[in-house]
Coordinates of C-alpha atoms and ligand atoms in Angstrom, one line a residue:
M1 CA -10.4 -20.4 27.1
N2 CA -12.3 -16.4 27.7
L3 CA -10.9 -13.3 25.2
R4 CA -9.9 -11.8 28.3
T5 CA -7.3 -14.8 28.8
A6 CA -6.7 -15.7 24.8
L7 CA -5.9 -11.6 24.3
R8 CA -3.2 -11.4 27.5
Q9 CA -1.4 -14.8 26.7
G10 CA -1.4 -14.3 23.1
S11 CA 0.5 -10.5 24.0
E12 CA 2.6 -12.1 26.2
I13 CA 3.5 -15.2 23.7
L14 CA 4.2 -11.8 21.1
A15 CA 5.8 -10.0 22.9
S16 CA 8.3 -12.1 24.4
A17 CA 9.2 -13.3 20.3
G18 CA 9.9 -9.6 20.0
T19 CA 7.0 -9.0 17.7
P20 CA 5.6 -5.3 17.5
E21 CA 2.8 -4.1 19.1
P22 CA 1.7 -7.1 20.3
K23 CA -1.4 -6.2 21.5
L24 CA -2.6 -4.6 18.9
T25 CA -1.6 -7.5 16.9
A26 CA -3.2 -10.3 19.2
E27 CA -6.6 -8.4 19.2
A28 CA -6.3 -8.3 15.0
L29 CA -5.1 -11.9 14.8
L30 CA -8.6 -12.6 17.5
C31 CA -10.7 -10.9 15.9
H32 CA -9.8 -12.2 13.0
A33 CA -10.6 -15.6 14.3
L34 CA -13.6 -14.9 15.8
R35 CA -14.7 -13.0 12.4
R36 CA -15.9 -10.2 14.9
E37 CA -15.1 -6.6 15.3
R38 CA -12.9 -5.7 17.6
S39 CA -15.7 -4.3 20.3
F40 CA -17.0 -7.4 20.6
L41 CA -13.5 -8.5 22.5
Y42 CA -14.3 -5.6 24.8
A43 CA -18.0 -5.6 25.4
H44 CA -17.6 -9.8 26.3
P45 CA -14.4 -10.4 27.8
E46 CA -16.3 -13.8 29.6
H47 CA -16.9 -15.2 25.5
E48 CA -15.7 -18.1 25.9
L49 CA -13.9 -19.4 22.2
T50 CA -15.5 -22.6 21.0
L51 CA -13.3 -24.8 19.9
V52 CA -12.2 -23.6 16.0
E53 CA -12.0 -20.4 17.2
W54 CA -9.1 -21.5 19.6
I55 CA -8.2 -23.7 16.8
H56 CA -7.6 -20.7 14.5
Y57 CA -6.4 -18.4 17.0
G58 CA -3.6 -20.2 17.9
R59 CA -3.1 -21.0 13.7
Y60 CA -2.6 -16.9 13.1
L61 CA 0.0 -17.0 16.2
H62 CA 1.9 -19.2 15.4
E63 CA 2.2 -17.9 11.3
R64 CA 2.4 -14.5 13.0
L65 CA 5.9 -15.5 15.2
Q66 CA 6.8 -17.2 12.3
G67 CA 7.4 -13.7 10.5
R68 CA 4.0 -13.5 8.4
P69 CA 2.6 -10.5 8.3
L70 CA -0.3 -9.6 10.1
Q71 CA -2.3 -8.7 7.3
H72 CA -1.0 -11.3 5.0
I73 CA -3.1 -13.2 8.0
T74 CA -6.3 -11.1 8.0
R75 CA -5.7 -10.7 4.3
K76 CA -6.9 -6.6 4.9
Q77 CA -5.3 -3.0 5.3
E78 CA -6.8 -0.1 5.7
F79 CA -5.5 2.7 3.5
Y80 CA -6.9 7.0 3.5
G81 CA -10.0 4.9 6.0
R82 CA -11.0 2.2 3.4
E83 CA -10.3 -1.5 3.7
F84 CA -8.2 -2.7 0.9
E85 CA -8.1 -6.9 0.6
V86 CA -4.4 -7.7 0.2
S87 CA -2.8 -10.5 -1.1
P88 CA 1.2 -11.9 -1.0
A89 CA 0.7 -10.6 -4.9
V90 CA 0.5 -7.0 -4.0
L91 CA 2.8 -4.9 -1.4
I92 CA 0.8 -4.3 1.5
P93 CA -0.9 -0.6 1.4
R94 CA 1.8 2.2 3.9
P95 CA 0.6 4.7 5.4
E96 CA 3.2 6.9 4.1
T97 CA 1.3 6.7 0.7
E98 CA -0.9 8.4 2.3
H99 CA 1.0 11.6 1.3
V100 CA 0.7 10.8 -2.6
V101 CA -3.2 11.1 -2.0
E102 CA -2.8 13.9 -0.2
Q103 CA -0.7 16.2 -2.8
A104 CA -3.0 14.8 -5.1
L105 CA -6.2 16.6 -3.3
R106 CA -4.3 19.8 -2.4
H107 CA -3.3 19.9 -5.5
A108 CA -4.8 18.5 -8.4
A109 CA -8.2 18.7 -7.3
G110 CA -9.8 19.4 -10.1
A111 CA -8.7 15.8 -12.0
R112 CA -10.7 14.3 -13.4
R113 CA -8.9 11.7 -15.3
V114 CA -6.1 9.9 -13.1
L115 CA -3.3 7.6 -14.0
D116 CA -1.7 4.9 -11.3
L117 CA 1.2 3.4 -13.0
C118 CA 1.8 0.0 -10.8
A119 CA -1.0 -0.1 -9.3
G120 CA -0.6 -3.2 -6.1
S121 CA -4.1 -3.7 -4.6
G122 CA -5.4 -0.2 -6.5
N123 CA -5.2 1.1 -3.1
L124 CA -4.1 4.5 -5.2
A125 CA -5.8 4.3 -7.8
V126 CA -9.6 3.6 -6.2
T127 CA -8.8 6.4 -2.9
L128 CA -8.5 9.1 -5.8
A129 CA -11.4 7.9 -8.2
L130 CA -13.3 8.3 -4.9
E131 CA -11.6 11.2 -3.7
L132 CA -11.7 13.2 -6.7
N133 CA -14.8 12.0 -8.2
A134 CA -12.6 10.8 -11.3
W135 CA -12.5 7.9 -13.0
A136 CA -8.8 6.4 -13.0
A137 CA -6.6 4.0 -15.4
A138 CA -4.3 1.9 -13.2
T139 CA -1.6 -0.5 -14.6
D140 CA 0.4 -2.9 -13.3
I141 CA 2.7 -5.6 -14.8
S142 CA 1.2 -8.1 -12.5
F143 CA -2.2 -10.0 -13.5
D144 CA -2.7 -11.5 -9.7
A145 CA -1.7 -8.0 -8.6
L146 CA -4.6 -7.0 -11.0
A147 CA -7.0 -9.6 -9.8
V148 CA -6.4 -7.9 -6.1
A149 CA -7.0 -4.6 -7.6
R150 CA -10.1 -5.6 -9.6
R151 CA -11.7 -6.7 -6.5
N152 CA -10.7 -3.8 -4.3
A153 CA -12.3 -1.4 -6.7
R154 CA -15.5 -3.7 -7.3
R155 CA -15.7 -3.3 -3.5
H156 CA -15.2 0.3 -3.6
G157 CA -17.2 1.5 -6.3
A158 CA -14.4 3.2 -7.7
R159 CA -14.2 4.0 -11.3
V160 CA -10.7 2.1 -12.1
E161 CA -9.9 0.7 -15.7
L162 CA -7.4 -1.9 -15.2
I163 CA -4.5 -2.2 -17.3
Q164 CA -1.5 -5.6 -17.5
C165 CA 1.1 -3.6 -19.2
D166 CA 4.9 -3.0 -18.6
L167 CA 4.4 1.1 -16.7
A168 CA 2.2 2.9 -19.3
E169 CA 3.0 0.6 -22.2
A170 CA 0.1 0.2 -23.8
I171 CA -2.2 3.9 -22.5
S172 CA -2.2 6.3 -25.2
A173 CA -5.1 8.6 -23.3
R174 CA -4.6 11.7 -21.5
F175 CA -4.5 12.6 -17.8
D176 CA -4.6 15.3 -15.9
L177 CA -2.8 13.5 -13.3
V178 CA -0.3 10.8 -12.9
V179 CA 0.6 9.1 -9.6
S180 CA 3.3 6.0 -9.2
N181 CA 4.5 4.5 -6.5
P182 CA 6.8 2.5 -8.1
P183 CA 9.5 -0.4 -6.6
Y184 CA 12.4 2.1 -5.3
I185 CA 14.2 -0.3 -2.9
P186 CA 18.0 -0.2 -4.5
L187 CA 19.3 -3.8 -4.8
H188 CA 22.2 -3.8 -2.3
E189 CA 19.5 -3.0 0.3
I190 CA 17.0 -6.1 -0.7
A191 CA 18.7 -8.3 2.2
T192 CA 18.8 -6.0 4.6
L193 CA 15.0 -5.5 5.3
Q194 CA 13.0 -6.8 7.6
R195 CA 12.3 -10.7 6.8
E196 CA 8.5 -9.8 6.5
V197 CA 8.9 -7.6 3.6
R198 CA 12.1 -9.3 2.6
D199 CA 10.4 -13.1 2.7
H200 CA 6.8 -12.1 2.3
E201 CA 6.0 -9.3 0.3
P202 CA 6.5 -9.4 -3.5
H203 CA 10.1 -8.7 -5.4
L204 CA 8.8 -7.3 -7.9
A205 CA 6.7 -4.2 -5.9
L206 CA 10.3 -3.9 -4.2
A207 CA 13.3 -4.3 -6.1
G208 CA 13.9 0.0 -8.0
G209 CA 17.4 -1.3 -9.8
E210 CA 21.0 -0.8 -8.6
T211 CA 20.5 2.7 -7.0
G212 CA 16.2 2.6 -6.7
I213 CA 15.4 4.9 -9.3
D214 CA 15.4 3.0 -12.3
Y215 CA 10.9 3.3 -12.8
Y216 CA 11.4 7.0 -12.1
R217 CA 13.7 7.1 -15.3
R218 CA 10.9 5.8 -17.2
I219 CA 7.6 7.5 -15.2
V220 CA 9.1 10.8 -16.0
P221 CA 8.7 10.4 -19.8
E222 CA 6.1 8.5 -19.8
A223 CA 4.0 11.0 -17.6
E224 CA 5.4 13.8 -20.2
R225 CA 3.7 12.0 -22.9
L226 CA 0.8 11.0 -21.6
L227 CA 0.0 14.2 -19.0
E228 CA -2.5 16.9 -20.1
P229 CA -0.6 21.0 -19.8
G230 CA -0.6 21.7 -16.5
G231 CA -1.5 18.3 -15.1
W232 CA 0.1 17.5 -12.2
L233 CA 3.1 14.3 -11.6
I234 CA 3.2 13.3 -8.1
V235 CA 5.3 10.0 -7.1
E236 CA 6.6 8.1 -3.8
I237 CA 10.2 8.0 -3.5
G238 CA 12.5 6.3 -1.2
Y239 CA 14.4 7.6 1.6
Q240 CA 17.8 7.8 -0.5
G241 CA 16.5 8.9 -4.1
E242 CA 15.2 13.0 -3.3
P243 CA 17.9 14.2 -5.6
A244 CA 18.7 11.4 -8.2
V245 CA 14.5 11.8 -9.1
R246 CA 14.2 15.3 -8.8
A247 CA 17.0 15.8 -12.2
L248 CA 14.8 13.9 -13.9
F249 CA 12.7 16.9 -13.8
G250 CA 13.5 18.9 -17.0
S251 CA 12.3 22.4 -18.2
C252 CA 9.1 21.1 -19.1
W253 CA 8.3 20.9 -15.7
S254 CA 7.1 23.7 -13.3
E255 CA 6.8 24.1 -9.1
P256 CA 9.0 20.6 -8.4
A257 CA 8.3 20.1 -4.8
T258 CA 9.4 17.2 -2.2
E259 CA 7.1 16.4 0.5
Y260 CA 8.2 14.9 3.8
D261 CA 6.5 12.2 6.1
L262 CA 5.9 12.2 9.5
A263 CA 9.5 10.8 10.5
G264 CA 10.9 13.7 8.7
W265 CA 12.2 11.9 5.3
P266 CA 11.4 13.3 1.7
R267 CA 8.7 10.6 0.1
V268 CA 6.4 12.6 -2.5
I269 CA 7.6 14.8 -5.3
R270 CA 5.1 16.5 -7.2
A271 CA 5.9 18.6 -10.7
R272 CA 3.3 20.2 -12.7
F273 CA 3.9 19.5 -16.5
T274 CA 4.0 23.4 -18.6
P275 CA 5.8 22.2 -21.6
Ligands
SAM301 C1 6.2 -0.6 -4.4 S1 4.2 -1.5 -5.2 C2 3.2 -0.3 -5.0 C3 1.9 -0.7 -5.0 C4 0.6 0.1 -4.3 N1 0.6 1.3 -5.7 C5 1.0 1.5 -3.8 O1 1.2 2.2 -3.4 O2 0.6 -0.3 -2.2 C6 4.6 -1.4 -7.0 C7 4.2 -2.4 -8.0 O3 4.5 -2.3 -9.4 C8 4.1 -3.3 -10.1 N2 5.4 -2.8 -10.9 C9 6.5 -3.6 -10.9 N3 7.2 -3.5 -12.2 C10 6.7 -2.9 -12.7 C11 6.4 -2.8 -14.6 N4 7.1 -3.0 -15.1 N5 5.0 -2.2 -14.8 C12 3.7 -2.0 -14.1 N6 4.0 -2.3 -12.8 C13 5.3 -2.8 -12.5 C14 4.3 -4.5 -9.1 O4 3.9 -5.5 -9.5 C15 3.8 -3.3 -7.7 O5 2.7 -4.0 -7.6

């Protein structure tokens, strides 16, 4: 079977099973089976798959049809223009989280010391360390997540120190910028999530307590303890969490503002620590 046929058949199988973006998915799986870039598929449509490539491609298609996320099969996801390793131990970085980076670059461009709480794959800490030319500390409670973050930091040459602890419990240094994309799904919504998320992504990365704001109740006071005066806290929020999270910012915060994502949902809250 040649690449053109493999791509067409793979796309058709995925489409008939209702898999989102069947053609892009088939391309990504075929590239992964061949260990080649996407351009190779189109430069060499007559290339005959070897038996090993064909077996790998078939297995990947089967896994995707079973609901395994594409990124768990390819073990990678792009975030803010860089490729990050992912595994079932970390949340797959989402494009919405790039709004946190954008807000940081716009409002805290001078930050030299950054703290990322709930680091996961390290996508935020690594990106901010590189984009701001800063030093970042990043915490996660999951040892396995930190192992992935450590490989991502090393791979991109980012100055990131990774610390396993409960939020900022082990941190006493001062920072110019604190960011966090904590777990924020209300408990009752977990069962209603897409199966790719519910069955394959770590619940530790998703569940944010009864109403989804448990983590913010701790993050805001921790930021008050750890931010330099004039420093910024920038957090990603769930689509229903905005009023409750905004209410956590007391009089020692100024310029609180909400940023909306491309779908129009409140996505990021930023505020400046002015005690
Ligand atoms: C929503 S994911 C965010 C990952 C990454 N920052 C991103 O934006 O894709 C939340 C992360 O918080 C971690 N986490 C959960 N509870 C925690 C806690 N008490 N202290 C530190 N990290 C925690 C999870 O292991 C998970 O990696």
